[in-house]
Amino acid sequence: MKKEDLMGVSGKEYLPMIRPETEKLLRSLILKHKPKNILEIGTFLGYSAGVMCEISEDVKVVTLEKDEKSVRCAKENLQKFGSRVEILCCDAFQYLKQNAGTEKYDFVFLDGPKAQYKAYLPYIKAMLTKGGVLMADDVLFYGLVRSDEFIKHKHRTIVENLRKFLQALKDDKDFETQIFDFEDGVSVSIKRK
Protein backbone atom coordinates (compact mmCIF):
# COMPACT_ATOMS: atom_id res chain seq x y z
CA MET A 1 0.00 0.00 0.00
CA LYS A 2 1.40 3.41 -0.98
CA LYS A 3 0.41 6.65 0.70
CA GLU A 4 0.34 8.52 -2.60
CA ASP A 5 -2.25 6.07 -4.00
CA LEU A 6 -4.81 6.70 -1.27
CA MET A 7 -8.14 8.25 -2.15
CA GLY A 8 -8.47 11.56 -0.32
CA VAL A 9 -4.81 12.54 -0.70
CA SER A 10 -3.90 15.68 -2.53
CA GLY A 11 -0.31 16.70 -3.09
CA LYS A 12 0.45 19.33 -0.50
CA GLU A 13 -2.00 18.86 2.36
CA TYR A 14 -0.85 17.81 5.82
CA LEU A 15 -1.77 14.20 6.40
CA PRO A 16 -1.78 12.79 9.90
CA MET A 17 -0.59 9.35 8.81
CA ILE A 18 1.90 6.96 10.31
CA ARG A 19 5.53 8.05 9.80
CA PRO A 20 8.20 5.81 8.21
CA GLU A 21 10.04 4.61 11.38
CA THR A 22 6.76 4.09 13.19
CA GLU A 23 5.51 2.07 10.23
CA LYS A 24 8.65 -0.11 10.37
CA LEU A 25 8.03 -0.72 14.07
CA LEU A 26 4.37 -1.56 13.41
CA ARG A 27 5.37 -4.02 10.71
CA SER A 28 7.96 -5.70 12.95
CA LEU A 29 5.51 -6.02 15.85
CA ILE A 30 2.85 -7.60 13.61
CA LEU A 31 5.41 -10.07 12.24
CA LYS A 32 6.76 -10.91 15.70
CA HIS A 33 3.49 -11.23 17.64
CA LYS A 34 1.29 -12.56 14.81
CA PRO A 35 -2.00 -11.07 16.03
CA LYS A 36 -5.24 -12.29 14.53
CA ASN A 37 -7.62 -9.60 15.84
CA ILE A 38 -6.52 -5.98 15.75
CA LEU A 39 -8.29 -2.87 16.98
CA GLU A 40 -7.19 0.43 15.47
CA ILE A 41 -8.33 3.72 16.98
CA GLY A 42 -8.00 6.44 14.35
CA THR A 43 -8.50 5.23 10.78
CA PHE A 44 -8.05 8.46 8.83
CA LEU A 45 -7.62 7.25 5.20
CA GLY A 46 -6.95 3.62 6.11
CA TYR A 47 -3.22 3.49 5.43
CA SER A 48 -2.08 1.79 8.64
CA ALA A 49 -5.01 -0.66 8.56
CA GLY A 50 -3.94 -1.57 5.02
CA VAL A 51 -0.34 -2.04 6.14
CA MET A 52 -1.45 -4.42 8.90
CA CYS A 53 -3.59 -6.43 6.46
CA GLU A 54 -0.75 -6.65 3.93
CA ILE A 55 1.64 -8.09 6.52
CA SER A 56 -0.51 -11.11 7.31
CA GLU A 57 -3.49 -12.68 5.58
CA ASP A 58 -4.65 -13.97 8.98
CA VAL A 59 -5.24 -10.46 10.34
CA LYS A 60 -8.71 -9.01 10.89
CA VAL A 61 -8.78 -5.28 11.69
CA VAL A 62 -11.60 -3.35 13.33
CA THR A 63 -10.82 0.32 12.85
CA LEU A 64 -12.64 3.25 14.45
CA GLU A 65 -13.02 6.71 12.92
CA LYS A 66 -15.38 9.53 13.90
CA ASP A 67 -15.02 11.65 10.75
CA GLU A 68 -17.50 10.57 8.05
CA LYS A 69 -15.42 11.88 5.13
CA SER A 70 -12.38 9.91 6.35
CA VAL A 71 -14.54 6.80 6.69
CA ARG A 72 -15.75 7.11 3.08
CA CYS A 73 -12.17 7.50 1.83
CA ALA A 74 -10.91 4.63 4.00
CA LYS A 75 -13.63 2.30 2.70
CA GLU A 76 -12.53 3.07 -0.85
CA ASN A 77 -8.85 2.62 0.01
CA LEU A 78 -9.36 -0.64 1.90
CA GLN A 79 -11.96 -2.35 -0.28
CA LYS A 80 -9.40 -4.85 -1.62
CA PHE A 81 -9.14 -6.39 1.86
CA GLY A 82 -12.86 -7.19 1.91
CA SER A 83 -14.23 -8.50 5.19
CA ARG A 84 -10.78 -8.51 6.81
CA VAL A 85 -11.28 -4.80 7.61
CA GLU A 86 -14.32 -3.48 9.45
CA ILE A 87 -14.47 0.32 9.45
CA LEU A 88 -16.78 1.73 12.08
CA CYS A 89 -17.85 5.37 11.98
CA CYS A 90 -18.18 5.99 15.69
CA ASP A 91 -16.78 7.67 18.75
CA ALA A 92 -13.90 5.50 20.00
CA PHE A 93 -14.63 6.16 23.67
CA GLN A 94 -18.23 5.01 23.27
CA TYR A 95 -17.11 1.89 21.39
CA LEU A 96 -14.56 1.05 24.10
CA LYS A 97 -17.05 1.53 26.93
CA GLN A 98 -19.71 -0.59 25.20
CA ASN A 99 -17.38 -3.44 24.16
CA ALA A 100 -14.72 -3.69 26.88
CA GLY A 101 -16.50 -6.64 28.49
CA THR A 102 -17.10 -8.62 25.31
CA GLU A 103 -14.53 -7.91 22.57
CA LYS A 104 -10.95 -9.25 22.71
CA TYR A 105 -7.98 -8.14 20.63
CA ASP A 106 -4.41 -9.40 20.31
CA PHE A 107 -3.15 -5.99 19.18
CA VAL A 108 -4.36 -2.41 19.58
CA PHE A 109 -2.94 0.41 17.47
CA LEU A 110 -3.83 3.67 19.21
CA ASP A 111 -3.55 6.65 16.88
CA GLY A 112 -6.65 8.69 17.67
CA PRO A 113 -7.16 11.85 19.74
CA LYS A 114 -4.06 12.15 21.92
CA ALA A 115 -5.85 13.84 24.84
CA GLN A 116 -8.02 10.71 25.21
CA TYR A 117 -5.27 8.07 25.46
CA LYS A 118 -5.36 8.00 29.28
CA ALA A 119 -9.18 7.74 29.36
CA TYR A 120 -9.09 4.89 26.84
CA LEU A 121 -6.44 2.87 28.68
CA PRO A 122 -8.57 0.88 31.19
CA TYR A 123 -10.95 -0.19 28.42
CA ILE A 124 -8.15 -1.12 26.05
CA LYS A 125 -6.49 -3.14 28.81
CA ALA A 126 -9.74 -5.04 29.40
CA MET A 127 -9.94 -5.84 25.67
CA LEU A 128 -6.33 -7.01 25.27
CA THR A 129 -5.61 -10.73 25.46
CA LYS A 130 -2.73 -12.05 27.57
CA GLY A 131 0.43 -11.29 25.60
CA GLY A 132 -1.49 -8.67 23.62
CA VAL A 133 0.25 -5.55 22.35
CA LEU A 134 -0.78 -1.92 22.74
CA MET A 135 1.10 0.36 20.35
CA ALA A 136 0.38 4.07 20.85
CA ASP A 137 1.59 6.64 18.32
CA ASP A 138 2.60 10.28 18.90
CA VAL A 139 3.05 9.86 22.67
CA LEU A 140 5.81 12.49 22.91
CA PHE A 141 3.78 15.09 20.99
CA TYR A 142 6.46 17.14 19.22
CA GLY A 143 8.83 16.57 22.14
CA LEU A 144 6.60 18.56 24.49
CA VAL A 145 5.76 15.59 26.75
CA ARG A 146 9.38 15.35 27.94
CA SER A 147 10.08 19.07 27.77
CA ASP A 148 10.47 21.39 30.76
CA GLU A 149 9.52 24.43 28.70
CA PHE A 150 6.23 26.25 29.11
CA ILE A 151 3.45 24.54 27.16
CA LYS A 152 1.12 26.85 25.25
CA HIS A 153 -2.51 26.72 26.30
CA LYS A 154 -3.73 25.05 23.08
CA HIS A 155 -1.43 22.03 23.68
CA ARG A 156 -1.40 21.92 27.47
CA THR A 157 -4.29 19.44 27.94
CA ILE A 158 -2.91 17.06 25.31
CA VAL A 159 0.58 17.15 26.84
CA GLU A 160 -0.67 16.70 30.41
CA ASN A 161 -2.92 13.79 29.41
CA LEU A 162 -0.14 12.09 27.44
CA ARG A 163 2.13 12.42 30.48
CA LYS A 164 -0.59 10.77 32.60
CA PHE A 165 -1.02 8.04 29.98
CA LEU A 166 2.70 7.20 29.94
CA GLN A 167 2.87 7.28 33.74
CA ALA A 168 -0.13 4.94 33.96
CA LEU A 169 1.59 2.49 31.61
CA LYS A 170 4.81 2.71 33.63
CA ASP A 171 2.97 2.15 36.92
CA ASP A 172 0.83 -0.75 35.66
CA LYS A 173 2.60 -4.00 36.54
CA ASP A 174 0.40 -5.88 34.08
CA PHE A 175 2.21 -4.10 31.23
CA GLU A 176 5.80 -4.21 30.09
CA THR A 177 6.27 -0.89 28.31
CA GLN A 178 8.97 0.54 26.10
CA ILE A 179 9.01 4.08 24.70
CA PHE A 180 10.68 4.80 21.37
CA ASP A 181 12.01 8.34 20.93
CA PHE A 182 12.00 8.45 17.13
CA GLU A 183 9.65 10.67 15.13
CA ASP A 184 6.84 11.81 17.45
CA GLY A 185 7.31 9.03 20.00
CA VAL A 186 5.75 5.58 20.21
CA SER A 187 4.96 3.42 23.22
CA VAL A 188 4.71 -0.34 22.99
CA SER A 189 3.15 -2.21 25.91
CA ILE A 190 2.86 -5.98 26.21
CA LYS A 191 0.12 -7.24 28.53
CA ARG A 192 1.65 -9.81 30.84
CA LYS A 193 -1.61 -11.33 32.11
XYZ file of C-alpha atoms in Angstrom:
193
model
C 0.000 0.000 0.000
C 1.405 3.407 -0.978
C 0.414 6.653 0.700
C 0.344 8.517 -2.605
C -2.247 6.070 -3.996
C -4.807 6.696 -1.267
C -8.137 8.253 -2.149
C -8.468 11.555 -0.320
C -4.810 12.538 -0.700
C -3.897 15.683 -2.533
C -0.311 16.697 -3.094
C 0.449 19.334 -0.496
C -2.000 18.860 2.356
C -0.846 17.812 5.824
C -1.773 14.202 6.397
C -1.782 12.787 9.903
C -0.586 9.351 8.807
C 1.901 6.965 10.308
C 5.526 8.054 9.804
C 8.205 5.812 8.213
C 10.036 4.614 11.378
C 6.761 4.093 13.190
C 5.513 2.067 10.227
C 8.645 -0.108 10.375
C 8.030 -0.723 14.067
C 4.370 -1.556 13.413
C 5.369 -4.023 10.706
C 7.960 -5.699 12.952
C 5.506 -6.021 15.846
C 2.851 -7.599 13.614
C 5.408 -10.068 12.236
C 6.759 -10.907 15.703
C 3.488 -11.228 17.639
C 1.291 -12.561 14.807
C -1.999 -11.071 16.034
C -5.243 -12.295 14.526
C -7.618 -9.605 15.842
C -6.519 -5.976 15.754
C -8.290 -2.867 16.977
C -7.192 0.433 15.473
C -8.332 3.723 16.982
C -8.000 6.443 14.355
C -8.497 5.228 10.780
C -8.052 8.460 8.832
C -7.621 7.253 5.205
C -6.949 3.621 6.113
C -3.219 3.494 5.430
C -2.076 1.787 8.645
C -5.011 -0.661 8.556
C -3.938 -1.574 5.025
C -0.341 -2.042 6.141
C -1.451 -4.420 8.898
C -3.587 -6.430 6.459
C -0.749 -6.646 3.932
C 1.640 -8.094 6.519
C -0.512 -11.111 7.309
C -3.493 -12.684 5.579
C -4.647 -13.967 8.981
C -5.237 -10.462 10.340
C -8.706 -9.013 10.893
C -8.783 -5.281 11.693
C -11.601 -3.348 13.334
C -10.822 0.323 12.853
C -12.642 3.251 14.446
C -13.018 6.708 12.925
C -15.383 9.528 13.897
C -15.024 11.652 10.745
C -17.498 10.571 8.051
C -15.419 11.879 5.134
C -12.385 9.913 6.348
C -14.544 6.796 6.693
C -15.751 7.113 3.080
C -12.171 7.495 1.830
C -10.912 4.630 3.998
C -13.629 2.302 2.698
C -12.526 3.069 -0.847
C -8.848 2.622 0.008
C -9.364 -0.644 1.903
C -11.958 -2.354 -0.281
C -9.398 -4.846 -1.624
C -9.141 -6.387 1.860
C -12.856 -7.194 1.905
C -14.234 -8.501 5.189
C -10.783 -8.510 6.812
C -11.278 -4.799 7.615
C -14.315 -3.481 9.446
C -14.475 0.316 9.452
C -16.778 1.732 12.083
C -17.850 5.370 11.979
C -18.176 5.991 15.692
C -16.780 7.673 18.751
C -13.904 5.501 19.999
C -14.630 6.158 23.670
C -18.234 5.010 23.266
C -17.106 1.887 21.388
C -14.559 1.048 24.097
C -17.054 1.528 26.928
C -19.706 -0.593 25.195
C -17.383 -3.436 24.162
C -14.723 -3.687 26.882
C -16.501 -6.645 28.485
C -17.095 -8.623 25.305
C -14.528 -7.910 22.568
C -10.950 -9.248 22.713
C -7.977 -8.135 20.632
C -4.406 -9.398 20.311
C -3.148 -5.995 19.181
C -4.364 -2.406 19.578
C -2.938 0.412 17.470
C -3.831 3.666 19.210
C -3.552 6.649 16.877
C -6.646 8.692 17.666
C -7.156 11.847 19.738
C -4.057 12.152 21.920
C -5.845 13.843 24.838
C -8.017 10.709 25.206
C -5.267 8.067 25.460
C -5.357 8.002 29.277
C -9.178 7.741 29.363
C -9.092 4.890 26.835
C -6.440 2.872 28.682
C -8.572 0.880 31.187
C -10.951 -0.190 28.418
C -8.147 -1.122 26.049
C -6.491 -3.136 28.810
C -9.743 -5.044 29.395
C -9.937 -5.840 25.675
C -6.331 -7.009 25.267
C -5.611 -10.727 25.458
C -2.732 -12.049 27.573
C 0.432 -11.291 25.601
C -1.488 -8.673 23.617
C 0.253 -5.551 22.346
C -0.775 -1.916 22.743
C 1.100 0.359 20.350
C 0.378 4.074 20.853
C 1.588 6.643 18.322
C 2.601 10.279 18.898
C 3.051 9.861 22.672
C 5.811 12.486 22.912
C 3.783 15.089 20.988
C 6.456 17.142 19.216
C 8.830 16.569 22.135
C 6.601 18.561 24.492
C 5.763 15.594 26.750
C 9.376 15.351 27.938
C 10.080 19.069 27.768
C 10.471 21.393 30.755
C 9.519 24.426 28.702
C 6.227 26.250 29.113
C 3.446 24.542 27.160
C 1.115 26.853 25.253
C -2.510 26.725 26.301
C -3.734 25.051 23.081
C -1.431 22.035 23.676
C -1.403 21.918 27.474
C -4.292 19.440 27.943
C -2.909 17.062 25.315
C 0.584 17.149 26.841
C -0.675 16.703 30.414
C -2.917 13.794 29.409
C -0.141 12.088 27.439
C 2.129 12.416 30.477
C -0.586 10.771 32.602
C -1.018 8.035 29.979
C 2.702 7.205 29.937
C 2.866 7.283 33.737
C -0.128 4.940 33.963
C 1.591 2.492 31.610
C 4.805 2.710 33.625
C 2.969 2.149 36.924
C 0.830 -0.750 35.663
C 2.604 -3.999 36.542
C 0.396 -5.879 34.082
C 2.206 -4.104 31.234
C 5.801 -4.211 30.093
C 6.265 -0.888 28.314
C 8.971 0.545 26.102
C 9.011 4.084 24.696
C 10.681 4.797 21.370
C 12.007 8.337 20.928
C 12.003 8.453 17.132
C 9.655 10.669 15.126
C 6.839 11.808 17.451
C 7.306 9.026 19.999
C 5.748 5.576 20.206
C 4.958 3.425 23.219
C 4.710 -0.341 22.994
C 3.150 -2.209 25.906
C 2.861 -5.983 26.214
C 0.116 -7.238 28.525
C 1.645 -9.811 30.838
C -1.609 -11.334 32.114
